[in-house]
Coordinates of C-alpha atoms in Angstrom, one line a residue:
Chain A
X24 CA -6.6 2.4 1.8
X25 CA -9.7 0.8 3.0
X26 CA -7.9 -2.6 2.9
X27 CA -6.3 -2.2 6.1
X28 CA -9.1 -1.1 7.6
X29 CA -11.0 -4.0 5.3
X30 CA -8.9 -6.5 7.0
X31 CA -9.7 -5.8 10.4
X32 CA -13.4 -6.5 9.5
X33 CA -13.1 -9.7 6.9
X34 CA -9.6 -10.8 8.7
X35 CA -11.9 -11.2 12.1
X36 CA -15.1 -12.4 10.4
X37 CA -13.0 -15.0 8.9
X38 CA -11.3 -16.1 11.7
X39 CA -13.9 -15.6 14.3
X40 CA -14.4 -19.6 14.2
X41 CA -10.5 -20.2 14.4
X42 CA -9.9 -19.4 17.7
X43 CA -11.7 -18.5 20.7
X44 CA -9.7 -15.2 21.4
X45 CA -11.8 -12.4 19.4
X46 CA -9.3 -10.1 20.2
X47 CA -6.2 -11.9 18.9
X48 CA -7.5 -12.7 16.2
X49 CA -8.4 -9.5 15.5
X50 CA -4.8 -7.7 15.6
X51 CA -3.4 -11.2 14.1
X52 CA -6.2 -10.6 11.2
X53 CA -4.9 -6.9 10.7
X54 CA -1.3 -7.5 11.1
X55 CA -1.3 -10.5 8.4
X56 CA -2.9 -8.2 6.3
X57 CA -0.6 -4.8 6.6
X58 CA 1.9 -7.7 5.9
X59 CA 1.1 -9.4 2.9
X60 CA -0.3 -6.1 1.3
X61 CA 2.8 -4.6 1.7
X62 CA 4.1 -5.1 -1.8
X63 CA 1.0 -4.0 -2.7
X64 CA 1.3 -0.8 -1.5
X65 CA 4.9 -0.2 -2.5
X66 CA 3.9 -1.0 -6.0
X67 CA 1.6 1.8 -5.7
X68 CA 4.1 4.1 -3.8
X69 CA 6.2 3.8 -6.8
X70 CA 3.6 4.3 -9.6
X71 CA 2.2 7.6 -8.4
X72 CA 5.7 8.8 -7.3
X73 CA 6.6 8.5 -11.3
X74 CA 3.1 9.4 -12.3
X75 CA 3.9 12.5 -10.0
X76 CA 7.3 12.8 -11.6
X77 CA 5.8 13.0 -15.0
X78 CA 2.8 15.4 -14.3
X79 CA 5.0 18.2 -11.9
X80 CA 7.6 20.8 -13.2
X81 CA 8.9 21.4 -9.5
X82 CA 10.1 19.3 -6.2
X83 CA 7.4 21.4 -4.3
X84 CA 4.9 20.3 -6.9
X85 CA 5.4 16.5 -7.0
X86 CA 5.0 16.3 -3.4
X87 CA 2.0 18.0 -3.3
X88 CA 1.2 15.4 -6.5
X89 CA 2.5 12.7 -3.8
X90 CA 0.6 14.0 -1.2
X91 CA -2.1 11.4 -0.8
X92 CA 0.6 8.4 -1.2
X93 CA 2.3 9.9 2.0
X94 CA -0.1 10.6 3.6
X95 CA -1.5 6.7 3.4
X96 CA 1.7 5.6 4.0
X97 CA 2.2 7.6 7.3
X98 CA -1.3 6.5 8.2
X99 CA -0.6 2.7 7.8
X100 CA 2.4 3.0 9.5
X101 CA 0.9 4.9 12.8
X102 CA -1.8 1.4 12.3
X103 CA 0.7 -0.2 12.7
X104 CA 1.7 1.5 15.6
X105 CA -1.2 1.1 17.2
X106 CA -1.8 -2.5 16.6
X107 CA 1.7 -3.6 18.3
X108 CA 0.4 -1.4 21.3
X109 CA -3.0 -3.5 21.4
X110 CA -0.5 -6.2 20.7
X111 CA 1.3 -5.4 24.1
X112 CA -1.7 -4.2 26.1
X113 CA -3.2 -7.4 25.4
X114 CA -0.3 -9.8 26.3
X115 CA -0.5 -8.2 29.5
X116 CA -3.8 -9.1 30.1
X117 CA -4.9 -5.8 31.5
X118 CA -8.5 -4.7 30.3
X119 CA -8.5 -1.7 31.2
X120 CA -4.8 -0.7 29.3
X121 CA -6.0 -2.6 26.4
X122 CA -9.6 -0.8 26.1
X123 CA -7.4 2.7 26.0
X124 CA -5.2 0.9 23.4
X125 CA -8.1 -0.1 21.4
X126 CA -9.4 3.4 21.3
X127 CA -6.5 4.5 19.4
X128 CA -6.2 2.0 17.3
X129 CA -9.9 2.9 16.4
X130 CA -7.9 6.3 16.1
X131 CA -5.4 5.4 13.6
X132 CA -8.1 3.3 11.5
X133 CA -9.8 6.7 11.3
X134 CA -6.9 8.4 9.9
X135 CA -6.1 5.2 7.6
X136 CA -9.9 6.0 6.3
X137 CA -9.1 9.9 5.9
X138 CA -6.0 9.2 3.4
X139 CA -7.8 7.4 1.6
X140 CA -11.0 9.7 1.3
X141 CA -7.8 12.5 0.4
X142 CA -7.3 10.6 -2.7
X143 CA -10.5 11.6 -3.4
X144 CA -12.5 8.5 -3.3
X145 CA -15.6 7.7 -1.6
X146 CA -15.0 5.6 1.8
X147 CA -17.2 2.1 1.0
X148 CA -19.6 1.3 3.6
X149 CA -17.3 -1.9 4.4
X150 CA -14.6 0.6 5.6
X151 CA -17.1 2.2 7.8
X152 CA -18.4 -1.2 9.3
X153 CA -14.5 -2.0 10.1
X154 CA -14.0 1.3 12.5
X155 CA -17.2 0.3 14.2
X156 CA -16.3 -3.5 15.1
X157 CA -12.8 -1.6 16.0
X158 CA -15.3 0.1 18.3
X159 CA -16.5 -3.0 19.9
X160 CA -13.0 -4.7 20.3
Chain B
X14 CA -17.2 15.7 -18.9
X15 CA -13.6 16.8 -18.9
X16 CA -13.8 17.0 -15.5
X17 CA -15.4 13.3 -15.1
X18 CA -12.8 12.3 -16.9
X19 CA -10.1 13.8 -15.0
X20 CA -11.5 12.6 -11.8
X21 CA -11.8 8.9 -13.0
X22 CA -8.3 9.3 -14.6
X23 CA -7.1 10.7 -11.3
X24 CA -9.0 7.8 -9.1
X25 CA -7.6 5.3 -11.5
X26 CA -4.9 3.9 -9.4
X27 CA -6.2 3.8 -6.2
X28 CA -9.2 2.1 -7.0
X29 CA -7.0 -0.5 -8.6
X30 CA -5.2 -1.0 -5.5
X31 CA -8.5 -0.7 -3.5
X32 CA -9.6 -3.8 -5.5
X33 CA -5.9 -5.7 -5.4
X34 CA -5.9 -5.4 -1.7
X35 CA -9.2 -6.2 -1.4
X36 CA -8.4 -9.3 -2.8
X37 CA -5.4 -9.6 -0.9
X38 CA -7.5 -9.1 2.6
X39 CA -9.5 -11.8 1.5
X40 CA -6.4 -14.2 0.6
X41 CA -4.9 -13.5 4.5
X42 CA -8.6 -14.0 6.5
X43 CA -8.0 -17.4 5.0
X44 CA -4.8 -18.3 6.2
X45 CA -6.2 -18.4 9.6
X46 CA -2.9 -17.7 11.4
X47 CA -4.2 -16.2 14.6
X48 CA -1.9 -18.0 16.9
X49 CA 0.8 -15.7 15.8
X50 CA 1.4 -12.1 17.6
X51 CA 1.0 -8.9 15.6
X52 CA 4.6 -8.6 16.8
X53 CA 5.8 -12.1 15.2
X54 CA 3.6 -11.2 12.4
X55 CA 5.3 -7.8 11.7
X56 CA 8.7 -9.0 12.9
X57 CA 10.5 -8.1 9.1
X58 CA 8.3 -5.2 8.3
X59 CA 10.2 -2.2 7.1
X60 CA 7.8 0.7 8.0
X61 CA 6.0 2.3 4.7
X62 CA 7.7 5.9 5.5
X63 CA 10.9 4.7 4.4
X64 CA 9.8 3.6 1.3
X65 CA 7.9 7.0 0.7
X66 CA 11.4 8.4 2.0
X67 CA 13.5 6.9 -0.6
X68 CA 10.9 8.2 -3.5
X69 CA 11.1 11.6 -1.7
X70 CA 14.8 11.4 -1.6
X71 CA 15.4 10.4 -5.7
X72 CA 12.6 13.2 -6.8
X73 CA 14.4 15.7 -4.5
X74 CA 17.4 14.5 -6.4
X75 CA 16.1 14.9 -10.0
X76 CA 14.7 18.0 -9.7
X77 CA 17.9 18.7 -8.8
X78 CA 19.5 17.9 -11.5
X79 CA 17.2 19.0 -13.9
X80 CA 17.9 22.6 -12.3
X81 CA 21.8 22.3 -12.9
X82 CA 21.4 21.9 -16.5
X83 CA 21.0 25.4 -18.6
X84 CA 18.0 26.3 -19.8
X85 CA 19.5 27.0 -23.1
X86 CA 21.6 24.2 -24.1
X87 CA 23.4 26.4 -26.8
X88 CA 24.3 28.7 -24.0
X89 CA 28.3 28.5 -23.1
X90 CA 30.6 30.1 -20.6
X91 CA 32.3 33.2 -21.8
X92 CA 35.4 31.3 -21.4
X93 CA 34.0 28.9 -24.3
X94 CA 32.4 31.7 -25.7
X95 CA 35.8 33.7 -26.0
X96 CA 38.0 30.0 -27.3
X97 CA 34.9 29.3 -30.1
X98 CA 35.1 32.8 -31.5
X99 CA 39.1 32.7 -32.2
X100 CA 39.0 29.2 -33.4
X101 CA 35.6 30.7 -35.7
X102 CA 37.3 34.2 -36.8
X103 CA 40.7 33.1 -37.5
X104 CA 41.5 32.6 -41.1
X105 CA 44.7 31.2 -40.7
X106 CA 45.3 27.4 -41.2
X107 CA 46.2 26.3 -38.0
X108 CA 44.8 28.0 -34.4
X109 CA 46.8 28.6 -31.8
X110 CA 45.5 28.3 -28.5
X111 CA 47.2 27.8 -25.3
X112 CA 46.6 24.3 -23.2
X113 CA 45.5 26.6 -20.3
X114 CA 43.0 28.3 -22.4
X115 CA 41.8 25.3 -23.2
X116 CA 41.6 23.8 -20.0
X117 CA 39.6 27.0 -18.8
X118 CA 37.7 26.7 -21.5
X119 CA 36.9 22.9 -20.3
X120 CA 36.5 23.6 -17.2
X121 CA 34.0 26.8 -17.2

C-alpha cells in the first residue's frame, strides 16, 4: 500500500505551490488520496478475498490467505485515523498538539508501509522518502 | 524457478494495485484541492474494515455451508435408507408406504 503513503509525498510536492499552508495541504493531499483510491482498494479487497476463496479448503485458512488484505485495510483505516487527528490538532492551531499528532500519523504511515512489505513486496524508496517528509511535517 | 514463479504469481495483484494507485496519487496531487479539510474530504468515507468485514462475513458463511453438505453425496439417512430398500426389494406391483413414512423419510 505504498500509495497512501505515496500520496503524502507526490500529493504535497504537487501542491506545495497551491497554497501557502504546507501542512494543509499535506493532510488535504493524503486525504484526497485515501479517497479517490478507495475503489481501488475495494476492488482489490474483493479479488484476493475470491482468490483466497479459491486456493483455501478451510475458514481458518482463507483468512490467513486474506491476511495481508486485512491487515492493509486496518492499516489505512488507523491513517486515516490519524490524519483527522492532525486534521483537528491543526484547526486548533496548537503546535505543540499538532507536532504529537504528527508523530503518530508518521506512526500509522509506518504500519501502512509494514502491510504492504507483509504481502511480501519490497517497500520502493518513494514510500520511504514519504515517512521521512511525514517526519518533517 | 518454481518458487520465482510462485512469488511473482503471488505478488501479482498487489503490484497491480501498487501501480493503479500510483497513478491514482498522481491523478489527486493534481486536483489541487487543499482548501478542503481531511474532514470535508473524508466526510462519505465508509472505513476499509467494513468492507474487509463483509468478505469475512460471506467466506465465514460459505465454508459454512460447504460443511453442512455430506461428504458423500450418495450417503442418505437411515430413514431414506430404510423407505429406498422396501420400495427396491418389493416385488409386488404397487408399494405401500405410509405418508408418515414418507414424510420422515423427507424430512431426515
Amino acid at each position: 500500500m505504498l500509495a497512501i503513503m505515496a500520496a503524502a509525498l507526490i500529493a504535497i510536492a504537487t501542491l506545495s505551490g497551491c497554497s501557502p499552508d504546507a501542512r494543509q495541504a499535506a493532510l488535504s493531499g493524503a486525504a484526497d488520496v485515501v479517497q479517490t483510491t478507495k475503489a481501488r482498494r475495494d476492488a482489490f479487497y474483493h479479488e484476493r478475498a475470491e482468490h483466497c476463496l479459491a486456493a483455501a479448503e478451510t475458514f481458518d485458512a482463507w483468512r490467513e490467505c486474506f491476511a495481508p488484505a486485512s491487515g492493509l485495510g486496518r492499516a489505512v483505516d488507523v491513517f486515516v485515523d490519524a490524519l483527522r487527528a492532525a486534521q483537528e490538532a491543526h484547526d486548533a492551531g496548537e503546535a505543540d498538539g499538532f507536532t504529537a499528532k504528527a508523530r503518530e500519523l508518521v506512526q500509522a504511515a509506518v504500519h501502512v508501509v509494514n502491510a504492504f512489505s507483509t504481502a511480501g513486496l519490497e517497500v520502493p524508496a518513494a514510500v520511504l522518502q514519504v515517512a521521512a517528509f511525514a517526519g518533517e511535517i | 524457478m518454481d518458487v520465482l514463479l510462485k512469488i511473482l504469481t503471488e505478488a501479482g495483484p498487489y503490484v497491480k494495485l501498487a501501480f493503479e494507485l500510483g497513478v491514482a496519487v498522481i491523478e489527486a496531487a493534481q486536483n489541487c484541492e487543499i482548501h478542503k479539510t481531511v474532514g470535508e474530504i473524508l466526510a462519505e468515507r465508509v472505513p476499509d474494515m467494513e468492507t474487509i468485514r463483509e468478505l469475512e462475513t460471506r467466506a465465514r458463511e460459505h465454508y459454512a455451508r460447504r460443511a453442512s453438505v455430506p461428504a458423500n453425496p450418495f450417503e442418505v439417512s437411515p430413514e431414506k435408507a430404510r423407505v429406498l430398500r422396501t420400495l427396491a426389494t418389493t416385488s409386488a406391483p404397487t408399494v405401500t408406504l405410509s405418508r408418515a413414512d414418507v414424510l420422515r423419510a423427507l424430512e431426515s
